C-alpha cells in the first residue's frame, strides 16, 4: 500500500494530513508485522513437520534395510526349500517306481498262499524258509508303500512351506515400499508448502520494511514541517513586537520605494508592505498597487508581471537567499529557498531584478520581507521593467514552462484575482 505520493508534494500537505497518513501507516505496519509473525510461525511449524517426516522416513528406511535382510534370508530359505522339494520329488518318484515294479511282479507271478507253500515244501526246513520269505516280501512291500506315502506327505508339506515363504516375501516387499513411498510423498508435499510459506514470509518482510521506511519518511517530513511552522510563528511574533515598538516610538512603516542605496542588513529589517496580500503561505511578490492587472500577466518559464523599475520585490515565503544571478535574467536576480515547498517546489527565482535592495546570500528572510527590486530599463533578456517569478532547481535554473501554471495559480490567489 502506498502511504504517500512522494516527498516532492509535501508543500501541499498539512500536519493533520501527515498525522493521518502516519497513523494509517502505523496501522498498516502493525498489520504487516502480525502477518509476518504468522508467516514465521507457519514456516517454523512446517520446518518441524519436515524434520519429523524426515526422521520417520529415516526410521522406515532403517526398517526397510532390516526387512531387506529378512527378504534375503527368506530368499535363501526359499532356495533351500526348492532344493529339498526337488530331492523329495526325486525320492518319491524312485519309491513309486519300485512300488510299481513290485506290484507288477506280484500280478505277473503266482501269488503264493499258505496252502501252496505247505504242499510245495520238500521238508520242514524248506517249509520254514518259504514262510519266512513270504513274510519278508510282505514286509518289504509294506515298507515301500510307507516310504512312498511319507515321501508324498513330505513333498506336500515342503510345497506348502514354500508357498507361505513366497507369500510372506511378497507382503513384506509391498508393505515396505508402500510405506516408504507414502512418507516420501508427504515429505515432498511438506517441503513444497514450506517453500511457498517462506516466499510469503519474505514478501511480507519486504512490505513491512517498505512500510516502516515510508512511515519514517512521513515522520521526518512532519518534524520538518512542524519545525518550520514554529520558526515561522516565532519570526511573526518577533516582527509584530518590532512593529508595535516602532509604532509606539512614532516611526513610520516600511517604505515601498526601491531604496537603491540600502544594504543587506537594512533589507532584512524591512517588513511586508501593507498592500501585499498573501494566500495559504504564499505572499504576493510586489505591492499590489504597483503592478499591472492580472489580465496582462503572461506565462514564460515563470510568470511575467509588469511593474515600474525600483518596485520592491517581496519574499513569497520564509526562506534563505541562496544565489544571485541567472543566465538571461541579469546578475542581480535572487533565488530564494523556501522553508516549506510551494506546489511541490523548493526554489523560487526573481528574474530581471535590479541591484537595489540587494540581500546577501545566506540571509534568512521572513515571508513578505523586501529582498530585491524590479530592475530599471532592460535587465537581462527583456523588453522593459518587469518581474518574472518562477520555480527553479537547486542550481538556480528555471524548472521551465511546465511549472508556470502552478505559479500563476499561486499569484492569482494571493492577488485576489
CSV table of C-alpha atoms in Angstrom, one decimal:
chain,number,residue,atom,x,y,z
A,1,UNK,CA,0.0,0.0,0.0
A,2,UNK,CA,1.4,3.4,-1.0
A,3,UNK,CA,1.5,5.6,2.1
A,4,UNK,CA,2.5,8.9,0.4
A,5,UNK,CA,2.6,10.1,-3.2
A,6,UNK,CA,6.0,11.5,-2.8
A,7,UNK,CA,8.1,13.9,-0.7
A,8,UNK,CA,8.0,16.4,-3.5
A,9,UNK,CA,4.3,17.1,-2.8
A,10,UNK,CA,4.9,17.8,0.8
A,11,UNK,CA,4.3,21.5,0.4
A,12,UNK,CA,0.6,20.9,-0.2
A,13,UNK,CA,0.3,18.6,2.9
A,14,UNK,CA,-0.8,19.9,6.2
A,15,UNK,CA,0.3,18.5,9.6
A,16,UNK,CA,-3.1,17.0,10.1
A,17,UNK,CA,-2.9,15.1,6.8
A,18,UNK,CA,0.6,13.9,7.7
A,19,UNK,CA,-0.6,12.7,11.1
A,20,UNK,CA,-3.5,10.9,9.5
A,21,UNK,CA,-1.1,9.2,6.9
A,22,UNK,CA,1.4,8.3,9.7
A,23,UNK,CA,-1.5,6.8,11.8
A,24,UNK,CA,-2.7,4.8,8.8
A,25,UNK,CA,0.9,3.8,8.0
A,26,UNK,CA,1.5,2.6,11.6
A,27,UNK,CA,-1.7,0.5,11.4
A,28,UNK,CA,-0.5,-1.0,8.2
A,29,UNK,CA,2.9,-1.7,9.7
A,30,UNK,CA,1.1,-3.4,12.7
A,31,UNK,CA,-1.0,-5.5,10.3
A,32,UNK,CA,2.1,-6.5,8.3
A,33,UNK,CA,4.0,-7.3,11.5
A,34,UNK,CA,1.2,-9.6,12.6
A,35,UNK,CA,1.1,-11.2,9.1
A,36,UNK,CA,4.9,-11.6,9.2
A,37,UNK,CA,4.7,-13.2,12.7
A,38,UNK,CA,2.0,-15.6,11.5
A,39,UNK,CA,4.1,-16.5,8.4
A,40,UNK,CA,7.2,-17.1,10.6
A,41,UNK,CA,5.1,-19.4,12.9
A,42,UNK,CA,3.8,-21.3,9.9
A,43,UNK,CA,7.3,-21.7,8.5
A,44,UNK,CA,8.5,-22.9,11.9
A,45,UNK,CA,5.6,-25.4,12.1
A,46,UNK,CA,6.4,-26.7,8.6
A,47,UNK,CA,10.1,-27.0,9.5
A,48,UNK,CA,9.2,-29.1,12.5
A,49,UNK,CA,6.8,-31.2,10.3
A,50,UNK,CA,9.5,-31.7,7.6
A,51,UNK,CA,12.1,-32.7,10.3
A,52,UNK,CA,9.6,-35.2,11.9
A,53,UNK,CA,8.8,-36.6,8.5
A,54,UNK,CA,12.5,-36.9,7.6
A,55,UNK,CA,13.0,-38.7,10.9
A,56,UNK,CA,10.1,-41.0,10.1
A,57,UNK,CA,11.4,-41.6,6.6
A,58,UNK,CA,14.8,-42.4,8.2
A,59,UNK,CA,13.2,-45.0,10.5
A,60,UNK,CA,11.3,-46.5,7.6
A,61,UNK,CA,14.5,-46.7,5.6
A,62,UNK,CA,16.2,-48.4,8.6
A,63,UNK,CA,13.2,-50.8,8.8
A,64,UNK,CA,13.4,-51.4,5.1
A,65,UNK,CA,17.0,-52.4,5.5
A,66,UNK,CA,16.0,-54.8,8.2
A,67,UNK,CA,13.2,-56.2,6.1
A,68,UNK,CA,15.6,-56.4,3.1
A,69,UNK,CA,17.8,-58.6,5.3
A,70,UNK,CA,14.8,-60.7,6.1
A,71,UNK,CA,14.0,-60.9,2.4
A,72,UNK,CA,17.5,-62.1,1.7
A,73,UNK,CA,17.1,-64.8,4.5
A,74,UNK,CA,13.7,-65.8,3.1
A,75,UNK,CA,15.2,-66.0,-0.4
A,76,UNK,CA,17.9,-68.4,1.0
A,77,UNK,CA,15.2,-70.4,2.7
A,78,UNK,CA,13.1,-70.5,-0.5
A,79,UNK,CA,16.1,-71.8,-2.4
A,80,UNK,CA,16.8,-74.5,0.2
A,81,UNK,CA,13.1,-75.4,0.2
A,82,UNK,CA,13.0,-75.6,-3.5
A,83,UNK,CA,16.1,-77.9,-3.3
A,84,UNK,CA,14.5,-80.1,-0.7
A,85,UNK,CA,11.3,-80.2,-2.7
A,86,UNK,CA,13.2,-81.4,-5.7
A,87,UNK,CA,15.0,-84.1,-3.7
A,88,UNK,CA,11.7,-85.3,-2.1
A,89,UNK,CA,10.1,-85.3,-5.5
A,90,UNK,CA,13.0,-87.5,-6.8
A,91,UNK,CA,12.8,-89.8,-3.8
A,92,UNK,CA,9.0,-90.1,-4.3
A,93,UNK,CA,9.5,-90.9,-8.0
A,94,UNK,CA,12.0,-93.6,-7.1
A,95,UNK,CA,9.8,-95.2,-4.4
A,96,UNK,CA,6.8,-95.1,-6.8
A,97,UNK,CA,8.8,-96.8,-9.5
A,98,UNK,CA,10.0,-99.5,-7.0
A,99,UNK,CA,6.4,-99.9,-5.8
A,100,UNK,CA,5.1,-100.1,-9.3
A,101,UNK,CA,7.7,-102.8,-10.2
A,102,UNK,CA,6.8,-104.7,-7.1
A,103,UNK,CA,3.1,-104.6,-7.9
A,104,UNK,CA,3.7,-105.7,-11.5
A,105,UNK,CA,5.9,-108.6,-10.3
A,106,UNK,CA,3.2,-109.6,-7.9
A,107,UNK,CA,0.5,-109.6,-10.5
A,108,UNK,CA,2.6,-111.3,-13.2
A,109,UNK,CA,4.0,-114.1,-10.9
A,110,UNK,CA,1.9,-116.7,-8.9
A,111,UNK,CA,0.6,-115.2,-5.8
A,112,UNK,CA,1.8,-117.8,-3.1
A,113,UNK,CA,-0.6,-118.6,-0.3
A,114,UNK,CA,-0.1,-120.8,2.8
A,115,UNK,CA,-1.5,-123.9,1.2
A,116,UNK,CA,0.8,-123.7,-1.8
A,117,UNK,CA,3.8,-123.1,0.5
A,118,UNK,CA,2.9,-126.2,2.6
A,119,UNK,CA,2.2,-128.5,-0.3
A,120,UNK,CA,5.3,-127.4,-2.3
A,121,UNK,CA,7.7,-127.7,0.6
A,122,UNK,CA,10.1,-130.7,0.5
A,123,UNK,CA,10.7,-130.7,4.1
A,124,UNK,CA,10.1,-128.9,7.4
A,125,UNK,CA,13.2,-126.7,6.9
A,126,UNK,CA,12.1,-125.8,3.4
A,127,UNK,CA,8.7,-125.0,4.7
A,128,UNK,CA,10.1,-122.6,7.3
A,129,UNK,CA,12.3,-120.9,4.7
A,130,UNK,CA,9.3,-120.5,2.3
A,131,UNK,CA,7.2,-119.0,5.1
A,132,UNK,CA,10.0,-116.6,6.2
A,133,UNK,CA,10.5,-115.4,2.6
A,134,UNK,CA,6.8,-114.8,2.1
A,135,UNK,CA,6.8,-112.7,5.3
A,136,UNK,CA,9.9,-110.7,4.2
A,137,UNK,CA,8.2,-110.0,0.8
A,138,UNK,CA,5.1,-108.7,2.6
A,139,UNK,CA,7.1,-106.5,5.0
A,140,UNK,CA,9.2,-105.1,2.1
A,141,UNK,CA,6.1,-104.3,0.1
A,142,UNK,CA,4.6,-102.6,3.2
A,143,UNK,CA,7.9,-100.6,3.7
A,144,UNK,CA,7.9,-99.4,0.1
A,145,UNK,CA,4.3,-98.3,0.4
A,146,UNK,CA,5.1,-96.5,3.6
A,147,UNK,CA,8.1,-94.8,2.0
A,148,UNK,CA,6.0,-93.7,-0.9
A,149,UNK,CA,3.3,-92.2,1.4
A,150,UNK,CA,5.9,-90.5,3.6
A,151,UNK,CA,7.6,-89.0,0.5
A,152,UNK,CA,4.3,-87.7,-0.8
A,153,UNK,CA,3.5,-86.1,2.6
A,154,UNK,CA,6.9,-84.5,2.7
A,155,UNK,CA,6.6,-83.1,-0.8
A,156,UNK,CA,3.2,-81.7,0.1
A,157,UNK,CA,4.5,-80.1,3.3
A,158,UNK,CA,7.5,-78.6,1.7
A,159,UNK,CA,5.3,-77.2,-1.1
A,160,UNK,CA,3.1,-75.6,1.5
A,161,UNK,CA,6.1,-74.1,3.3
A,162,UNK,CA,7.5,-72.8,0.0
A,163,UNK,CA,4.2,-71.2,-0.8
A,164,UNK,CA,4.0,-69.5,2.6
A,165,UNK,CA,7.5,-68.2,2.3
A,166,UNK,CA,6.8,-66.8,-1.2
A,167,UNK,CA,3.6,-65.0,0.1
A,168,UNK,CA,5.4,-63.6,3.1
A,169,UNK,CA,8.2,-62.3,0.9
A,170,UNK,CA,5.6,-60.6,-1.4
A,171,UNK,CA,3.8,-59.0,1.6
A,172,UNK,CA,7.0,-57.6,3.2
A,173,UNK,CA,8.1,-56.1,-0.1
A,174,UNK,CA,4.8,-54.4,-0.8
A,175,UNK,CA,4.4,-53.2,2.8
A,176,UNK,CA,7.8,-51.6,3.0
A,177,UNK,CA,7.7,-50.0,-0.4
A,178,UNK,CA,4.2,-48.6,0.1
A,179,UNK,CA,5.0,-47.1,3.5
A,180,UNK,CA,8.3,-45.6,2.2
A,181,UNK,CA,6.5,-44.1,-0.9
A,182,UNK,CA,3.8,-42.6,1.3
A,183,UNK,CA,6.2,-40.9,3.7
A,184,UNK,CA,8.4,-39.7,0.8
A,185,UNK,CA,5.3,-38.2,-0.9
A,186,UNK,CA,4.3,-36.5,2.4
A,187,UNK,CA,7.8,-35.1,2.8
A,188,UNK,CA,7.9,-33.7,-0.7
A,189,UNK,CA,4.5,-32.0,-0.1
A,190,UNK,CA,5.6,-30.5,3.2
A,191,UNK,CA,8.9,-29.2,1.6
A,192,UNK,CA,6.9,-27.6,-1.2
A,193,UNK,CA,4.5,-26.0,1.3
A,194,UNK,CA,7.4,-24.8,3.3
A,195,UNK,CA,8.9,-23.1,0.3
A,196,UNK,CA,5.6,-21.3,-0.5
A,197,UNK,CA,5.3,-20.2,3.1
A,198,UNK,CA,8.9,-18.9,3.1
A,199,UNK,CA,8.2,-16.9,-0.1
A,200,UNK,CA,5.1,-15.4,1.5
A,201,UNK,CA,7.1,-14.6,4.7
A,202,UNK,CA,9.9,-12.9,2.6
A,203,UNK,CA,7.3,-10.8,0.7
A,204,UNK,CA,5.6,-9.8,4.0
A,205,UNK,CA,9.1,-8.8,5.4
A,206,UNK,CA,9.8,-6.7,2.3
A,207,UNK,CA,6.4,-5.0,2.6
A,208,UNK,CA,6.9,-4.4,6.3
A,209,UNK,CA,10.4,-2.8,5.7
A,210,UNK,CA,8.9,-0.6,3.0
A,211,UNK,CA,6.0,0.5,5.2
A,212,UNK,CA,8.3,1.3,8.1
A,213,UNK,CA,10.6,3.3,5.7
A,214,UNK,CA,7.6,5.3,4.5
A,215,UNK,CA,6.3,5.9,8.0
A,216,UNK,CA,9.8,7.1,8.9
A,217,UNK,CA,9.9,9.4,5.9
A,218,UNK,CA,6.4,10.8,6.8
A,219,UNK,CA,7.5,11.3,10.5
A,220,UNK,CA,10.6,13.2,9.4
A,221,UNK,CA,8.6,15.3,7.0
A,222,UNK,CA,6.1,16.1,9.8
A,223,UNK,CA,9.0,17.1,12.1
A,224,UNK,CA,10.5,19.4,9.5
A,225,UNK,CA,7.1,21.0,8.8
A,226,UNK,CA,6.4,21.5,12.5
A,227,UNK,CA,9.8,23.0,13.0
A,228,UNK,CA,9.3,25.3,10.1
A,229,UNK,CA,5.9,26.3,11.4
A,230,UNK,CA,7.4,27.0,14.9
A,231,UNK,CA,10.2,29.1,13.4
A,232,UNK,CA,7.7,31.0,11.2
A,233,UNK,CA,5.5,31.7,14.3
A,234,UNK,CA,8.5,32.9,16.2
A,235,UNK,CA,9.5,35.2,13.4
A,236,UNK,CA,6.0,36.5,13.0
A,237,UNK,CA,5.8,37.2,16.8
A,238,UNK,CA,9.1,39.0,16.7
A,239,UNK,CA,8.0,41.0,13.7
A,240,UNK,CA,4.8,42.0,15.4
A,241,UNK,CA,6.7,43.0,18.5
A,242,UNK,CA,9.1,45.1,16.5
A,243,UNK,CA,6.2,46.8,14.6
A,244,UNK,CA,4.4,47.6,17.9
A,245,UNK,CA,7.6,49.0,19.3
A,246,UNK,CA,8.2,51.1,16.2
A,247,UNK,CA,4.6,52.4,16.2
A,248,UNK,CA,4.9,53.5,19.8
A,249,UNK,CA,8.0,55.5,19.1
A,250,UNK,CA,6.3,57.4,16.2
A,251,UNK,CA,8.4,55.9,13.4
A,252,UNK,CA,6.9,55.3,10.0
A,253,UNK,CA,6.1,51.9,8.5
A,254,UNK,CA,8.3,50.2,5.9
A,255,UNK,CA,8.6,52.0,2.6
A,256,UNK,CA,7.7,50.6,-0.7
A,257,UNK,CA,10.3,52.6,-2.6
A,258,UNK,CA,13.3,51.0,-4.1
A,259,UNK,CA,15.9,52.3,-1.6
A,260,UNK,CA,18.7,51.7,-4.0
A,261,UNK,CA,21.3,52.6,-1.5
A,262,UNK,CA,20.2,50.2,1.2
A,263,UNK,CA,22.4,47.3,2.4
A,264,UNK,CA,21.5,43.7,3.1
A,265,UNK,CA,21.1,44.4,6.8
A,266,UNK,CA,18.7,47.2,6.0
A,267,UNK,CA,16.6,45.0,3.8
A,268,UNK,CA,16.3,42.3,6.4
A,269,UNK,CA,14.7,44.8,8.9
A,270,UNK,CA,12.1,45.9,6.4
A,271,UNK,CA,8.6,44.5,6.9
A,272,UNK,CA,5.9,43.4,4.5
A,273,UNK,CA,4.2,46.4,2.7
A,274,UNK,CA,0.6,46.7,3.7
A,275,UNK,CA,-0.6,46.4,0.1
A,276,UNK,CA,1.0,42.9,-0.4
A,277,UNK,CA,-1.8,40.3,0.2
A,278,UNK,CA,-1.0,36.7,1.0
A,279,UNK,CA,-2.8,33.3,0.5
A,280,UNK,CA,-2.0,29.9,2.0
A,281,UNK,CA,1.6,30.6,3.0
A,282,UNK,CA,2.3,32.5,-0.3
A,283,UNK,CA,2.8,36.2,-0.3
A,284,UNK,CA,2.3,38.3,-3.5
A,285,UNK,CA,5.8,39.3,-4.6
A,286,UNK,CA,5.2,43.1,-5.0
A,287,UNK,CA,2.9,45.8,-3.7
A,288,UNK,CA,-0.4,45.2,-5.4
A,289,UNK,CA,-0.9,48.9,-6.4
A,290,UNK,CA,2.4,48.9,-8.3
A,291,UNK,CA,1.8,46.0,-10.7
A,292,UNK,CA,-0.1,45.7,-13.9
A,293,UNK,CA,-3.5,43.9,-13.6
A,294,UNK,CA,-3.7,40.1,-13.8
A,295,UNK,CA,-5.1,40.2,-17.3
A,296,UNK,CA,-1.7,41.4,-18.5
A,297,UNK,CA,0.3,38.7,-16.8
A,298,UNK,CA,1.9,36.1,-19.2
A,299,UNK,CA,3.4,32.7,-18.9
A,300,UNK,CA,7.0,32.1,-19.7
A,301,UNK,CA,9.4,29.9,-17.8
A,302,UNK,CA,7.6,31.6,-14.9
A,303,UNK,CA,5.0,34.4,-14.9
A,304,UNK,CA,5.8,37.9,-16.3
A,305,UNK,CA,4.3,40.8,-14.3
A,306,UNK,CA,5.0,44.4,-15.5
A,307,UNK,CA,5.9,46.9,-12.8
A,308,UNK,CA,8.0,50.2,-12.7
A,309,UNK,CA,11.7,49.9,-12.1
A,310,UNK,CA,12.6,50.1,-8.4
A,311,UNK,CA,9.3,48.4,-7.3
A,312,UNK,CA,10.2,46.4,-4.1
A,313,UNK,CA,10.2,42.6,-4.6
A,314,UNK,CA,9.0,40.7,-1.6
A,315,UNK,CA,9.8,37.2,-0.3
A,316,UNK,CA,6.8,35.0,-1.3
A,317,UNK,CA,7.8,32.6,1.5
A,318,UNK,CA,10.0,32.5,4.5
A,319,UNK,CA,13.4,31.1,3.5
A,320,UNK,CA,17.0,31.8,2.6
A,321,UNK,CA,18.6,33.7,-0.3
A,322,UNK,CA,20.9,31.1,-1.8
A,323,UNK,CA,22.0,32.6,-5.2
A,324,UNK,CA,22.3,35.8,-7.2
A,325,UNK,CA,22.5,36.0,-11.0
A,326,UNK,CA,20.7,33.8,-13.5
A,327,UNK,CA,21.6,33.5,-17.2
A,328,UNK,CA,19.2,35.6,-19.2
A,329,UNK,CA,17.7,37.2,-16.1
A,330,UNK,CA,20.5,39.5,-15.0
A,331,UNK,CA,23.3,39.4,-12.4
A,332,UNK,CA,21.2,40.6,-9.5
A,333,UNK,CA,18.3,38.1,-9.9
A,334,UNK,CA,18.0,36.4,-6.5
A,335,UNK,CA,17.0,32.7,-5.9
A,336,UNK,CA,15.0,32.0,-2.7
A,337,UNK,CA,14.9,28.6,-1.0
A,338,UNK,CA,11.6,28.3,0.8
A,339,UNK,CA,11.4,26.7,4.3
A,340,UNK,CA,8.3,24.8,3.1
A,341,UNK,CA,7.9,23.9,-0.6
A,342,UNK,CA,5.4,25.7,-2.7
A,343,UNK,CA,3.3,23.5,-5.0
A,344,UNK,CA,6.0,20.8,-4.6
A,345,UNK,CA,8.9,23.1,-5.5
A,346,UNK,CA,11.6,24.4,-3.1
A,347,UNK,CA,13.2,27.2,-5.0
A,348,UNK,CA,11.8,30.5,-6.4
A,349,UNK,CA,13.7,32.9,-8.8
A,350,UNK,CA,13.1,36.6,-9.3
A,351,UNK,CA,14.1,37.3,-12.9
A,352,UNK,CA,15.2,40.8,-14.2
A,353,UNK,CA,15.8,42.2,-10.7
A,354,UNK,CA,18.0,45.2,-10.3
A,355,UNK,CA,20.8,45.8,-7.8
A,356,UNK,CA,18.6,47.8,-5.3
A,357,UNK,CA,17.7,46.2,-2.0
A,358,UNK,CA,20.4,43.6,-2.5
A,359,UNK,CA,20.1,40.8,0.0
A,360,UNK,CA,23.3,38.9,0.7
A,361,UNK,CA,23.5,35.2,0.0
A,362,UNK,CA,22.8,33.2,3.2
A,363,UNK,CA,20.3,35.7,4.6
A,364,UNK,CA,17.2,34.1,6.1
A,365,UNK,CA,14.2,36.3,5.4
A,366,UNK,CA,10.6,36.4,6.6
A,367,UNK,CA,7.6,36.0,4.3
A,368,UNK,CA,6.7,39.4,2.8
A,369,UNK,CA,10.2,40.9,3.5
A,370,UNK,CA,11.8,43.0,0.8
A,371,UNK,CA,14.7,41.1,-0.8
A,372,UNK,CA,15.2,42.9,-4.1
A,373,UNK,CA,13.5,45.3,-6.6
A,374,UNK,CA,12.4,45.4,-10.2
A,375,UNK,CA,15.3,46.4,-12.5
A,376,UNK,CA,15.1,49.7,-14.3
A,377,UNK,CA,15.3,49.6,-18.0
A,378,UNK,CA,16.4,46.4,-19.7
A,379,UNK,CA,17.9,43.8,-17.4
A,380,UNK,CA,18.9,40.5,-18.9
A,381,UNK,CA,16.8,39.5,-21.9
A,382,UNK,CA,13.8,41.7,-21.6
A,383,UNK,CA,11.8,44.4,-23.3
A,384,UNK,CA,11.4,46.6,-20.2
A,385,UNK,CA,11.0,46.7,-16.4
A,386,UNK,CA,9.1,43.7,-15.1
A,387,UNK,CA,9.4,40.7,-12.7
A,388,UNK,CA,9.4,37.1,-14.0
A,389,UNK,CA,8.7,34.9,-11.0
A,390,UNK,CA,9.0,31.2,-11.3
A,391,UNK,CA,10.2,27.9,-9.8
A,392,UNK,CA,13.9,26.9,-10.0
A,393,UNK,CA,16.0,23.9,-9.2
A,394,UNK,CA,18.9,23.8,-6.7
A,395,UNK,CA,21.3,25.3,-9.3
A,396,UNK,CA,19.0,28.3,-9.8
A,397,UNK,CA,18.0,27.3,-13.3
A,398,UNK,CA,14.2,27.7,-14.1
A,399,UNK,CA,12.3,24.5,-14.0
A,400,UNK,CA,10.6,25.5,-17.2
A,401,UNK,CA,7.2,26.4,-18.7
A,402,UNK,CA,5.5,23.2,-17.3
A,403,UNK,CA,5.7,24.8,-13.8
A,404,UNK,CA,4.5,28.2,-14.8
A,405,UNK,CA,0.7,27.4,-14.5
A,406,UNK,CA,1.2,26.4,-10.8
A,407,UNK,CA,3.0,29.7,-10.2
A,408,UNK,CA,0.2,31.6,-12.0
A,409,UNK,CA,-2.4,29.9,-9.7
A,410,UNK,CA,-0.5,31.0,-6.6
A,411,UNK,CA,-0.1,34.6,-7.8
A,412,UNK,CA,-3.8,35.0,-8.8
A,413,UNK,CA,-4.9,33.5,-5.4
A,414,UNK,CA,-2.6,35.8,-3.5
A,415,UNK,CA,-3.6,38.9,-5.6
A,416,UNK,CA,-7.3,38.1,-5.1
A,417,UNK,CA,-8.0,37.7,-8.8
